[in-house]
Coordinates of C-alpha atoms and ligand atoms in Angstrom, one line a residue:
Chain A
M1 CA 39.8 92.6 -3.7
D2 CA 41.0 94.2 -6.9
Q3 CA 40.8 97.6 -4.7
I4 CA 43.3 96.0 -2.4
L5 CA 45.6 94.7 -5.0
T6 CA 45.9 98.2 -7.0
N7 CA 46.2 99.9 -3.6
A8 CA 49.0 97.8 -3.0
L9 CA 50.7 98.0 -6.5
G10 CA 50.0 101.5 -6.5
E11 CA 52.7 101.9 -3.5
L12 CA 55.4 100.8 -5.6
L13 CA 55.9 104.2 -7.4
T14 CA 54.6 107.0 -4.8
P15 CA 57.0 109.4 -3.6
M16 CA 57.1 108.0 -0.1
T17 CA 58.4 104.6 -1.7
A18 CA 61.0 106.8 -3.4
A19 CA 61.8 109.0 -0.4
Y20 CA 62.4 105.6 1.7
A21 CA 64.4 104.4 -0.9
L22 CA 66.6 107.3 -1.1
A23 CA 67.0 107.4 2.7
A24 CA 67.8 103.9 2.8
I25 CA 70.4 104.3 0.0
G26 CA 72.1 107.0 2.3
L27 CA 71.9 104.3 5.1
A28 CA 73.2 101.9 2.7
M29 CA 76.5 104.1 2.4
H30 CA 76.8 104.3 6.1
F31 CA 76.0 100.9 7.6
G32 CA 76.1 98.6 4.7
F33 CA 79.5 99.8 3.1
T34 CA 81.3 101.4 6.0
G35 CA 79.9 100.0 8.9
L36 CA 78.4 103.3 10.7
L37 CA 75.5 102.6 12.9
N38 CA 73.5 105.8 12.3
F39 CA 70.2 105.4 14.0
G40 CA 69.3 108.9 13.3
Q41 CA 68.5 108.9 9.5
A42 CA 65.2 110.7 10.4
A43 CA 67.3 113.6 11.5
Y44 CA 68.7 114.1 8.3
M45 CA 65.5 113.7 6.7
L46 CA 64.1 116.4 9.2
V47 CA 67.0 118.7 7.9
G48 CA 65.9 118.2 4.5
A49 CA 62.3 118.8 4.9
Y50 CA 62.8 122.0 7.1
A51 CA 65.5 123.7 5.4
F52 CA 63.8 123.2 2.1
A53 CA 60.5 124.4 3.4
M54 CA 61.7 127.5 5.4
S55 CA 64.2 128.2 2.7
T56 CA 61.4 128.5 -0.2
L57 CA 58.5 129.8 2.2
A58 CA 61.3 132.6 3.0
G59 CA 61.2 133.2 -0.9
L60 CA 64.4 131.4 -2.0
G61 CA 64.4 129.5 -5.1
L62 CA 64.3 125.8 -5.6
I63 CA 68.1 125.5 -5.9
P64 CA 69.4 127.8 -3.4
A65 CA 66.7 125.9 -1.1
I66 CA 68.5 122.6 -2.0
L67 CA 71.7 123.9 -1.5
I68 CA 70.7 125.4 1.8
S69 CA 69.4 122.1 2.8
F70 CA 72.7 120.3 1.8
A71 CA 74.9 122.7 3.6
A72 CA 72.5 122.1 6.8
S73 CA 73.2 118.4 6.2
I74 CA 76.8 118.9 6.2
V75 CA 76.8 120.7 9.4
L76 CA 74.7 117.8 11.1
S77 CA 77.5 115.4 10.1
F78 CA 80.2 117.2 11.4
I79 CA 78.1 117.8 15.0
L80 CA 77.3 114.1 14.9
G81 CA 80.7 112.8 13.9
I82 CA 83.4 115.0 15.2
P83 CA 83.0 113.8 18.7
T84 CA 82.3 110.1 18.1
L85 CA 83.9 108.8 14.9
R86 CA 87.0 108.4 16.7
L87 CA 85.4 106.2 19.4
R88 CA 83.6 102.7 19.4
S89 CA 81.0 102.5 16.5
D90 CA 78.1 102.5 19.1
Y91 CA 79.1 105.9 20.2
L92 CA 77.6 107.2 16.9
A93 CA 74.6 104.9 17.3
I94 CA 73.7 106.4 20.6
V95 CA 74.5 110.2 19.5
T96 CA 72.5 109.8 16.4
I97 CA 69.4 108.5 17.9
A98 CA 69.4 111.3 20.6
A99 CA 70.1 113.9 18.1
A100 CA 67.2 112.8 16.1
E101 CA 64.9 113.1 19.0
I102 CA 66.2 116.3 20.3
M103 CA 65.9 117.8 16.8
R104 CA 62.3 116.7 16.6
F105 CA 61.4 118.4 19.8
I106 CA 63.3 121.5 18.8
V107 CA 61.2 122.0 15.7
S108 CA 57.8 121.3 17.1
T109 CA 58.2 123.7 20.1
T110 CA 55.7 126.3 20.2
G111 CA 58.2 129.0 20.8
L112 CA 59.3 128.3 17.3
N113 CA 56.0 128.7 15.7
D114 CA 57.3 131.6 13.4
V115 CA 60.1 129.6 12.2
T116 CA 59.2 126.0 11.9
G117 CA 55.5 126.0 12.2
G118 CA 55.7 124.4 15.9
P119 CA 53.5 121.3 16.3
Q120 CA 51.5 122.1 13.2
G121 CA 54.5 122.2 10.8
L122 CA 54.6 123.9 7.1
S123 CA 52.9 123.8 4.4
G124 CA 52.8 125.7 1.0
F125 CA 56.4 125.5 0.2
A126 CA 56.3 123.5 -3.0
R127 CA 54.5 125.8 -5.1
D128 CA 57.5 126.6 -7.0
F129 CA 58.1 123.2 -7.5
Y130 CA 54.7 122.6 -8.8
A131 CA 54.8 125.8 -10.9
I132 CA 57.7 124.4 -12.9
N133 CA 55.8 121.3 -13.7
P134 CA 56.2 120.5 -17.2
F135 CA 53.3 118.1 -17.6
P136 CA 49.8 119.6 -18.9
A137 CA 46.8 119.1 -16.3
G138 CA 45.0 115.7 -17.0
E139 CA 45.0 112.3 -16.0
Y140 CA 48.1 110.1 -16.7
G141 CA 49.0 106.4 -16.0
F142 CA 46.9 103.2 -16.0
W143 CA 45.5 100.8 -13.8
A144 CA 46.9 100.6 -10.3
W145 CA 49.2 103.6 -11.3
T146 CA 46.9 106.3 -12.2
M147 CA 47.6 110.0 -11.4
D148 CA 47.2 113.7 -12.0
E149 CA 49.8 116.0 -13.6
K150 CA 51.0 116.7 -9.9
G151 CA 51.4 113.3 -9.0
L152 CA 53.4 112.5 -12.3
W153 CA 55.6 115.4 -11.6
V154 CA 56.6 114.5 -8.3
R155 CA 56.9 110.7 -9.2
V156 CA 59.1 111.4 -12.1
V157 CA 61.6 113.6 -10.0
A158 CA 61.6 111.7 -7.0
W159 CA 62.4 108.3 -8.8
S160 CA 64.8 110.2 -11.4
L161 CA 66.7 111.2 -7.8
V162 CA 66.4 107.3 -6.7
I163 CA 68.2 106.4 -9.9
I164 CA 70.8 109.0 -9.9
A165 CA 71.6 108.4 -6.2
A166 CA 71.7 104.8 -6.9
L167 CA 74.3 105.0 -9.8
F168 CA 76.2 107.5 -7.8
V169 CA 76.6 105.1 -4.7
A170 CA 77.4 102.3 -6.9
K171 CA 80.2 104.3 -8.9
M172 CA 81.8 105.5 -5.4
I173 CA 81.6 101.9 -4.0
R174 CA 83.5 100.6 -6.9
S175 CA 86.1 103.0 -7.0
P176 CA 89.2 103.0 -4.8
W177 CA 87.7 105.3 -2.3
G178 CA 84.7 102.5 -2.1
R179 CA 87.6 100.0 -1.2
V180 CA 88.8 102.0 1.8
I181 CA 85.2 102.5 2.9
K182 CA 84.6 98.8 2.7
G183 CA 87.9 98.1 4.4
I184 CA 87.0 100.3 7.2
R185 CA 83.8 98.3 7.8
E186 CA 86.0 95.3 8.1
D187 CA 88.8 96.3 10.2
E188 CA 89.4 100.1 11.0
D189 CA 92.9 99.3 12.1
A190 CA 94.2 97.2 9.2
V191 CA 92.9 100.5 7.1
R192 CA 95.0 102.5 9.2
S193 CA 98.0 100.3 9.2
L194 CA 97.9 101.0 5.5
G195 CA 98.4 104.8 5.8
K196 CA 94.6 105.7 5.3
N197 CA 93.1 108.6 7.6
V198 CA 90.3 106.5 8.6
Y199 CA 88.5 109.3 10.6
S200 CA 88.0 111.5 7.5
Y201 CA 86.7 108.5 5.1
K202 CA 84.3 108.0 7.8
M203 CA 83.4 111.4 7.8
Q204 CA 83.0 111.8 4.1
S205 CA 80.9 108.8 4.2
L206 CA 78.6 110.3 7.0
I207 CA 78.2 113.3 5.0
I208 CA 77.4 111.6 1.6
G209 CA 74.8 109.0 3.4
G210 CA 73.5 112.0 5.1
M211 CA 73.0 114.2 2.0
L212 CA 71.1 111.2 0.7
G213 CA 69.0 111.2 3.7
T214 CA 68.3 114.9 3.3
L215 CA 67.4 114.6 -0.3
A216 CA 64.8 111.9 0.8
G217 CA 63.7 114.5 3.3
I218 CA 62.7 117.0 0.4
V219 CA 61.2 114.5 -1.3
F220 CA 59.2 112.9 1.3
V221 CA 57.4 116.5 1.9
L222 CA 56.9 117.7 -1.5
P223 CA 53.6 115.9 -1.7
R224 CA 52.5 116.6 1.7
A225 CA 53.0 119.3 4.5
V226 CA 55.9 119.2 6.9
Q227 CA 55.0 117.5 10.1
P228 CA 57.4 117.1 13.1
G229 CA 55.4 113.7 14.0
N230 CA 56.5 112.3 10.9
F231 CA 60.4 112.3 11.9
G232 CA 60.3 109.9 15.0
T233 CA 62.5 107.5 15.5
G234 CA 59.8 105.0 13.8
L235 CA 61.0 106.5 10.5
T236 CA 64.6 105.8 11.2
F237 CA 63.4 102.3 11.9
F238 CA 61.2 101.7 8.9
I239 CA 64.6 102.6 6.9
W240 CA 66.6 100.2 8.7
T241 CA 63.7 97.4 7.9
I242 CA 64.1 98.6 4.1
L243 CA 67.6 98.4 4.0
L244 CA 68.0 95.1 6.0
L245 CA 65.2 93.8 3.7
G246 CA 66.9 94.3 0.6
G247 CA 70.2 93.8 1.5
A248 CA 72.6 96.3 3.5
A249 CA 75.6 96.2 1.2
T250 CA 73.7 96.5 -2.0
V251 CA 72.7 99.2 -4.0
L252 CA 69.5 97.9 -5.5
G253 CA 68.4 96.2 -2.3
P254 CA 67.4 99.5 -0.7
I255 CA 65.1 100.4 -3.5
I256 CA 63.5 96.8 -4.1
G257 CA 63.2 96.9 -0.1
S258 CA 61.4 100.3 -0.2
M259 CA 59.1 98.9 -2.6
I260 CA 58.2 95.5 -1.0
F261 CA 57.8 97.5 2.3
W262 CA 55.0 99.5 1.3
V263 CA 53.4 97.1 -1.1
L264 CA 53.5 94.7 1.8
L265 CA 52.3 97.1 4.5
S266 CA 49.3 98.0 2.1
L267 CA 48.7 94.7 1.3
T268 CA 48.2 93.6 5.1
D269 CA 46.2 96.6 5.6
G270 CA 43.7 95.8 3.0
L271 CA 43.4 92.2 3.7
L272 CA 43.0 92.5 7.4
S273 CA 40.7 95.3 7.1
A274 CA 38.6 93.1 4.4
G275 CA 38.8 90.2 6.7
V276 CA 37.5 92.1 9.7
D277 CA 34.7 93.6 7.6
S278 CA 33.5 90.5 6.1
G279 CA 33.6 88.9 9.6
V280 CA 36.5 86.2 8.4
I281 CA 38.6 87.8 11.2
T282 CA 36.9 88.0 14.4
F283 CA 39.6 88.6 17.0
I284 CA 40.6 92.1 16.0
T285 CA 38.9 95.4 15.3
Q286 CA 39.4 98.0 12.6
N287 CA 41.3 100.2 14.7
Q288 CA 43.5 97.4 15.7
I289 CA 44.9 96.7 12.1
G290 CA 47.3 99.5 12.1
G291 CA 49.3 98.5 14.8
I292 CA 48.9 94.6 14.0
R293 CA 50.5 95.1 10.6
F294 CA 53.7 96.8 11.9
M295 CA 53.7 93.4 14.3
L296 CA 53.9 91.5 11.3
V297 CA 56.4 93.8 9.6
G298 CA 58.8 92.8 13.1
L299 CA 57.9 89.2 12.7
G300 CA 58.9 89.5 9.0
L301 CA 62.1 91.0 9.7
M302 CA 63.0 88.7 12.5
L303 CA 62.6 85.9 9.9
L304 CA 64.5 87.6 7.6
V305 CA 67.2 88.2 9.7
I306 CA 67.4 84.6 10.6
F307 CA 66.7 82.8 7.1
R308 CA 68.1 85.5 4.8
P309 CA 70.7 87.7 7.0
Q310 CA 72.1 89.0 3.6
G311 CA 68.7 90.6 2.7
I312 CA 67.3 89.6 -0.7
F313 CA 69.4 91.0 -2.9
G314 CA 72.7 90.5 -0.6
N315 CA 75.6 88.0 -1.7
K316 CA 75.6 84.7 0.1
K317 CA 79.3 85.1 0.8
E318 CA 78.9 88.4 2.0
L319 CA 76.9 87.7 4.8
Y320 CA 76.4 90.6 6.9
F321 CA 75.2 89.6 10.3
N322 CA 78.1 87.2 11.2
G323 CA 80.7 90.0 11.8
Chain B
M1 CA 128.9 90.9 12.8
A2 CA 128.6 92.9 15.9
N3 CA 131.0 95.4 14.8
E4 CA 129.1 96.0 11.6
I5 CA 126.0 96.7 13.2
A6 CA 126.5 98.0 17.0
K7 CA 129.3 100.8 17.5
G8 CA 130.6 99.1 20.7
K9 CA 130.0 96.3 22.8
A10 CA 126.5 94.2 22.1
E11 CA 124.8 94.9 25.1
P12 CA 121.1 96.1 25.7
G13 CA 120.2 99.4 24.3
C14 CA 123.7 99.7 22.7
A15 CA 124.4 102.6 20.0
K16 CA 124.2 101.3 16.5
V17 CA 126.5 102.1 13.3
D18 CA 123.5 103.3 11.5
P19 CA 120.2 103.3 13.3
I20 CA 116.8 103.8 11.4
L21 CA 114.8 104.0 14.8
V22 CA 115.7 105.2 18.0
A23 CA 113.4 104.9 21.3
D24 CA 113.9 106.4 24.6
N25 CA 112.0 105.8 27.8
V26 CA 109.2 104.6 26.1
V27 CA 106.8 103.1 29.1
R28 CA 103.2 101.7 29.0
Q29 CA 101.4 100.7 32.2
F30 CA 98.0 98.9 32.0
G31 CA 96.8 99.7 35.4
G32 CA 99.5 98.4 37.8
L33 CA 101.3 96.4 35.0
T34 CA 104.0 98.0 33.5
A35 CA 104.0 96.4 30.1
V36 CA 106.6 98.2 28.3
D37 CA 109.8 100.1 29.9
V38 CA 112.2 100.6 27.3
K39 CA 115.1 102.8 28.2
H40 CA 116.8 103.1 25.2
V41 CA 116.9 101.1 21.8
E42 CA 118.1 101.4 18.3
I43 CA 117.2 99.4 15.2
P44 CA 120.1 99.1 12.6
R45 CA 118.7 100.1 9.3
G46 CA 118.7 97.8 6.4
Q47 CA 119.0 94.7 8.5
I48 CA 116.7 92.1 9.7
T49 CA 116.2 92.5 13.4
A50 CA 114.4 89.7 15.4
L51 CA 112.3 91.0 18.5
I52 CA 112.2 87.7 21.0
G53 CA 111.0 87.2 24.4
P54 CA 108.5 85.0 26.3
N55 CA 104.7 85.4 26.0
G56 CA 103.7 88.8 27.8
A57 CA 107.1 90.0 27.6
G58 CA 105.7 93.4 25.9
K59 CA 106.5 92.8 22.3
T60 CA 103.0 93.5 20.9
T61 CA 102.5 96.6 23.1
F62 CA 105.9 97.9 22.0
F63 CA 104.8 97.5 18.5
N64 CA 101.6 99.2 19.0
L65 CA 103.4 102.1 20.6
L66 CA 106.0 102.6 17.8
T67 CA 103.3 102.5 15.0
G68 CA 100.8 105.0 16.8
F69 CA 98.1 102.2 17.7
D70 CA 98.7 102.7 21.3
K71 CA 99.7 105.8 23.5
P72 CA 102.8 105.4 25.9
N73 CA 102.7 107.0 29.1
S74 CA 106.0 108.4 28.4
G75 CA 108.7 108.3 25.9
N76 CA 109.8 109.5 22.6
W77 CA 111.2 107.7 19.3
V78 CA 112.4 108.8 16.4
F79 CA 112.0 107.2 12.8
N80 CA 114.3 108.0 10.0
G81 CA 114.9 111.4 11.6
K82 CA 111.2 112.1 12.3
E83 CA 109.9 112.7 15.8
L84 CA 107.0 110.0 16.0
A85 CA 105.9 110.2 19.5
G86 CA 101.8 111.4 19.2
V87 CA 102.0 110.8 15.3
P88 CA 98.5 109.0 14.6
S89 CA 99.1 105.4 13.3
F90 CA 98.0 106.3 9.5
K91 CA 100.9 108.8 9.3
V92 CA 103.4 106.5 10.8
A93 CA 102.4 104.3 8.0
R94 CA 102.8 106.8 5.3
L95 CA 106.2 107.9 6.7
G96 CA 107.1 104.4 5.6
M97 CA 106.9 102.2 8.9
V98 CA 104.4 99.7 8.4
R99 CA 103.3 96.7 10.7
T100 CA 101.1 93.9 10.7
F101 CA 99.2 92.2 13.3
Q102 CA 99.8 89.4 15.7
L103 CA 96.1 88.5 15.4
T104 CA 95.5 88.6 11.6
K105 CA 93.7 91.2 10.0
A106 CA 92.6 90.1 6.8
L107 CA 89.8 92.5 5.4
S108 CA 87.2 89.4 5.0
L109 CA 84.7 90.6 2.8
L110 CA 87.0 91.9 0.4
T111 CA 88.6 89.8 -2.1
V112 CA 92.3 89.1 -1.9
M113 CA 92.9 91.2 -4.5
E114 CA 91.2 94.3 -3.1
N115 CA 93.1 93.7 -0.2
M116 CA 96.1 94.1 -1.7
R117 CA 95.1 97.2 -3.8
L118 CA 94.1 99.0 -0.8
G119 CA 97.7 98.9 0.6
Y120 CA 99.0 101.1 -2.3
Q121 CA 99.7 104.7 -1.2
N122 CA 98.6 108.0 -2.8
Q123 CA 96.0 106.5 -4.9
K124 CA 94.0 109.3 -7.1
G125 CA 90.8 107.4 -6.8
E126 CA 90.5 107.3 -2.8
N127 CA 89.7 111.1 -3.2
P128 CA 86.1 111.2 -2.8
L129 CA 85.7 113.8 -5.5
A130 CA 87.9 111.9 -7.9
A131 CA 86.4 108.8 -7.3
M132 CA 83.6 109.2 -9.6
F133 CA 85.6 109.6 -12.5
R134 CA 87.2 106.6 -13.4
S135 CA 89.6 108.1 -16.2
V136 CA 91.2 110.0 -13.4
W137 CA 92.3 106.8 -11.7
K138 CA 92.1 104.0 -14.2
K139 CA 95.9 104.0 -15.2
Q140 CA 97.1 104.1 -11.5
E141 CA 94.8 101.3 -11.0
Q142 CA 96.4 99.3 -13.6
V143 CA 100.1 99.8 -12.0
I144 CA 98.2 98.9 -8.5
T145 CA 96.9 95.7 -10.1
E146 CA 100.2 94.8 -11.8
T147 CA 102.1 95.5 -8.3
A148 CA 99.7 93.4 -6.7
N149 CA 100.0 90.4 -8.9
E150 CA 103.6 90.4 -8.8
L151 CA 103.3 90.1 -4.7
L152 CA 100.6 87.6 -4.8
V153 CA 102.9 85.2 -7.4
R154 CA 105.7 85.7 -4.7
F155 CA 103.4 84.7 -1.8
K156 CA 101.7 82.0 -4.0
L157 CA 98.3 83.5 -3.4
D158 CA 97.9 84.2 -7.0
A159 CA 95.2 81.7 -7.6
K160 CA 93.1 82.7 -4.6
K161 CA 93.0 86.6 -5.8
D162 CA 89.3 86.8 -6.4
D163 CA 88.2 85.0 -3.5
F164 CA 87.4 86.5 -0.5
A165 CA 89.9 86.8 2.0
A166 CA 87.4 85.2 4.6
S167 CA 88.1 82.1 2.6
L168 CA 91.6 81.9 3.2
S169 CA 93.2 79.6 5.7
G170 CA 95.1 81.2 8.7
G171 CA 98.4 80.8 7.4
Q172 CA 97.5 82.6 4.0
R173 CA 95.8 85.5 5.8
K174 CA 98.9 86.0 7.7
L175 CA 100.8 85.8 4.2
L176 CA 98.2 88.4 2.6
E177 CA 98.8 90.9 5.4
M178 CA 102.4 90.6 5.1
A179 CA 101.9 90.9 1.0
R180 CA 99.3 93.7 1.6
A181 CA 101.7 95.7 4.0
L182 CA 104.4 95.4 1.4
M183 CA 101.8 97.4 -1.4
T184 CA 102.8 100.1 0.7
K185 CA 106.4 100.1 -0.3
P186 CA 107.6 100.7 3.3
T187 CA 110.9 101.6 4.5
M188 CA 110.8 99.5 7.6
I189 CA 108.2 96.6 7.8
M190 CA 107.4 95.3 11.3
L191 CA 106.2 91.8 11.3
D192 CA 104.5 90.6 14.6
E193 CA 105.0 86.7 14.6
P194 CA 104.7 86.2 10.9
M195 CA 105.1 82.5 10.8
A196 CA 102.6 81.7 13.7
G197 CA 100.1 79.0 11.4
V198 CA 101.8 79.3 8.3
N199 CA 102.2 75.8 6.6
P200 CA 105.6 74.5 7.4
A201 CA 106.0 73.8 3.3
L202 CA 105.5 77.6 3.0
T203 CA 107.8 78.8 5.8
Q204 CA 111.0 78.2 3.4
S205 CA 110.0 80.3 1.0
L206 CA 108.8 83.0 3.3
L207 CA 112.2 83.0 5.0
D208 CA 113.5 83.7 1.6
H209 CA 111.2 86.6 0.7
I210 CA 112.1 88.4 3.9
K211 CA 115.8 88.1 3.3
D212 CA 114.8 89.6 -0.4
L213 CA 113.2 92.4 1.3
K214 CA 116.7 93.1 3.0
K215 CA 118.2 93.1 -0.5
E216 CA 115.5 95.4 -1.6
G217 CA 117.0 97.9 1.0
M218 CA 114.0 97.3 3.6
T219 CA 114.4 97.3 7.3
V220 CA 112.6 94.5 9.0
L221 CA 111.9 94.1 12.3
F222 CA 109.9 91.0 13.4
V223 CA 108.6 89.0 16.3
E224 CA 109.0 85.5 16.3
H225 CA 109.0 82.6 18.7
D226 CA 110.1 80.2 16.2
M227 CA 114.2 80.2 17.0
H228 CA 114.9 78.5 13.9
M229 CA 113.7 81.3 11.9
V230 CA 115.5 83.8 14.2
R231 CA 118.5 82.2 13.7
H232 CA 118.5 81.4 10.2
I233 CA 117.3 84.9 8.8
S234 CA 118.0 87.7 11.6
D235 CA 121.4 89.8 11.6
W236 CA 120.6 91.1 15.2
V237 CA 118.7 89.8 18.1
I238 CA 116.7 92.2 20.6
V239 CA 115.4 90.0 23.7
M240 CA 112.6 91.7 25.9
A241 CA 111.5 90.1 29.0
E242 CA 108.7 91.9 31.5
G243 CA 108.9 95.0 29.3
K244 CA 112.6 95.7 29.5
I245 CA 115.0 94.9 27.0
V246 CA 117.6 92.4 28.4
A247 CA 119.8 91.4 25.9
E248 CA 121.0 92.1 22.3
G249 CA 123.3 90.7 20.1
P250 CA 123.9 88.5 16.8
P251 CA 121.7 85.8 16.8
K252 CA 124.4 83.1 17.9
E253 CA 125.6 84.9 20.7
V254 CA 122.3 85.9 22.0
M255 CA 121.3 82.4 22.4
K256 CA 124.0 81.8 24.8
N257 CA 123.5 84.6 26.8
P258 CA 122.6 83.4 30.2
A259 CA 120.1 86.6 30.5
V260 CA 118.4 85.1 27.6
I261 CA 118.1 81.6 28.9
D262 CA 117.1 83.1 32.3
A263 CA 114.2 85.0 30.7
Y264 CA 113.0 82.0 28.6
L265 CA 113.6 79.6 31.2
G266 CA 112.4 81.8 34.2
A267 CA 108.8 82.2 32.7
H268 CA 108.6 78.8 30.9
H269 CA 110.7 75.9 32.2
D270 CA 109.5 73.5 29.6
S271 CA 110.4 75.5 26.4
D272 CA 113.8 74.8 24.6
L273 CA 115.6 77.6 22.9
G274 CA 117.2 75.5 20.6
S275 CA 114.2 73.9 19.3
K276 CA 112.0 74.6 16.6
K277 CA 109.3 74.4 18.9
K278 CA 107.4 77.7 20.0
A279 CA 108.7 78.9 23.1
G280 CA 106.4 79.9 25.6
K281 CA 103.2 79.2 24.0
Ligands
ADP401 N1 95.1 96.2 26.3 C1 95.4 95.5 27.4 N2 95.1 95.9 28.5 C2 95.6 95.3 29.7 N3 96.7 94.4 29.7 C3 97.3 94.3 28.3 C4 96.8 95.0 27.2 N4 97.7 94.6 26.1 C5 98.8 93.8 27.0 N5 98.5 93.9 28.3 C6 99.5 93.1 28.9 O1 100.7 93.6 28.7 C7 101.5 92.5 28.7 C8 102.4 92.5 27.5 O2 101.9 91.9 26.4 P1 102.1 91.7 25.1 O3 102.6 93.1 24.5 O4 100.9 91.5 24.1 O5 103.2 90.5 24.9 P2 103.8 89.8 24.0 O6 103.4 90.4 22.5 O7 105.4 90.0 24.3 O8 103.7 88.4 24.3 C9 101.1 91.5 29.1 O9 100.8 90.9 30.5 C10 99.6 91.4 28.4 O10 98.7 91.1 29.4
MG402 MG1 102.5 89.5 21.1

C-alpha cells in the first residue's frame, strides 16, 4: 500500500510529468488562448525529440541542437498553418492530426534507418546533456522522491523549463499581444474589423505553442530513447486531457493537470493491480489493467467536462465549452 | 441641402461635391440571387448618410463588400483616394474605414475595458517580441486606457468596464461595439443597425453621439430601420431595394419619393414609413 502511494507521488516530479506539462502549456496557447484546434501536438514533440537527437548524434552541441529543433518546429508551423489558418478552425484540426501521423510513419520507416533509426528509434544522444551535470554522483531526495544524480539533473532542467515557459506564456497573455490573441478566440471578424492581421497572429500563436511542444519533446526523450511509437495520437490526446483537466485558458492548469493526470494514472494502476493480486477484484486480470485505467481516465474526463467544464483552475465565468 | 451635398439633382448614383467613398459596378451574387448590384454610388465626406431599405435589400452585404469581409463578383471602389477592391478587411480598417456588425460581435470573454483597448491602432505591445517587455508598451497602455475611459463614460458603460462583455445586455453590446470601433479613430464609421435592441432611454444620447462624431469631422454611414432616427440625424439618405440603389436625397424629400414608398410597401404592406416602428421586421 505504501509502495502504491510513493509510486504515485513520485510521478509528481518526473521528467515525463514535466514534458507533458510543457506540451500542455503550448496547447493552452493554441487552444485555450487563441482557439486553434491543434490535434497534432505529438508532431511538435516528435520534431523536438528527433531534431535534438539527430543533431547531437551528428556531433553538434546542445545549444545548436536545440536551435535546430526550434527551427524545425517553426517550419512545421508554417507547413501546417499556411494552408489552414485562413480557413475555418476545423481545417487546422484535420491537417494537424494527419500531419502528426504522417510524420510518425516517416520516421519509423526502415528506409530511414540510418537517419532516424527507423522502428528502433535513437539512443545515446543525451550524453552531452548528462556530461554537464553539475551534481556529483549520489542519492538525492527523500521518501517518494529519491533519485540519482542523473535523475536530479534532468528534473531540475525539466521543471525549470516548465516554470520559465509558464511565466513566459503568462506574460505574453497579459500583454496587448495576448489581448489580440484572446480576441481572436472570441471572434476573428471582430478583431479584423479593428485592423488586426488575424492570420499573422494565429501563425504567431501556432509557432509559439509549437515551440513549447518541441521543447517538451526534447525533455520527454532526455531520460529515455527516442521511439517512434511514443508519438502517436494517444500522446496528443493525453495532452488534451491534461489541458482540459487543469483548465484550457490558464497557465497553472496544464502544470497541475499533468501532475494530477500522472498521479491518478499511477494510483489507479497500483490499486487495480493490488486488488487483482489480493483477490478483491476478480472480474479483470493483470494484463487488462493497462487498458482499464485509460477507460477510467476517459470516464473522468467526461465527468469533468460535464461538471466542471472550465477545468480545475479555470475561471467559472470564463466557461470555455459553451462557445 | 441637396445642393450642399450633391453636385446636381438628387437621383440614384448622383455625384457628390466632396465624396469620401466612390463605388462602381459592385455586384455580389449568392447562387442565382443577386444580393448587391450597385452601379454607382458616392458617400459624402463629413456627413451622416443613412442607408435604408427593406430587409434583404442587400445593405449588410454591401457593407461586407466595402469593408473586405466579403468578395464581390465584380466592382471597384475608392475610399479616400485609395482603391480598395481586393484589400483585406484588416487593412481597410487601418485605412480608416471601420464598421460594426448587425449581429453584434462583442468579445464575450474579454472585459469591457479589454474590448475597448483592443480597438486602439498601432499598439507597440501587439508585437510579439515587444509584448514580453512591459516597459515598452506601459506608457501607451495608459493613453489607451484614458481614451477608453472617456468613450466608456460617453456611452454610459464606465460602470461596467471590469465586467465580461458577455454580461452586457444586447443594447449595451451594440454600444460597446460602436465605442470600440471609435477607439480606432476612424475617418469613416459604418454602423449596421446601431439602434437595434438599444434601450429607448439611451437612443437620444446615442443620436447625439453620432452627431458629435460628425462635428469631429468623421463621416458616418449607417443602416437603420428606425425612420425617426434617419430623419433626425442624417444629412443624406440612400435607399436600396433588391440590391440596387433606387433613390437618394435629403431625408425629407426621400421619404416622399414614390420609389421609396414603393420599395417599402412592395416588400412589406404593413410597414409605415412615418412611424417609429421598425419597417420590414
Ligand atoms: N452568405 C449568404 N449566402 C446566401 N445568401 C445571402 C448571404 N448573405 C446574404 N444573403 C442574401 O442576400 C440578400 C441580402 O441580404 P442582406 O445584405 O443581409 O440584406 P439587408 O442587410 O439589407 O437586410 C438576402 O436575400 C439574403 O438572404
Ligand atoms: Mg442587414
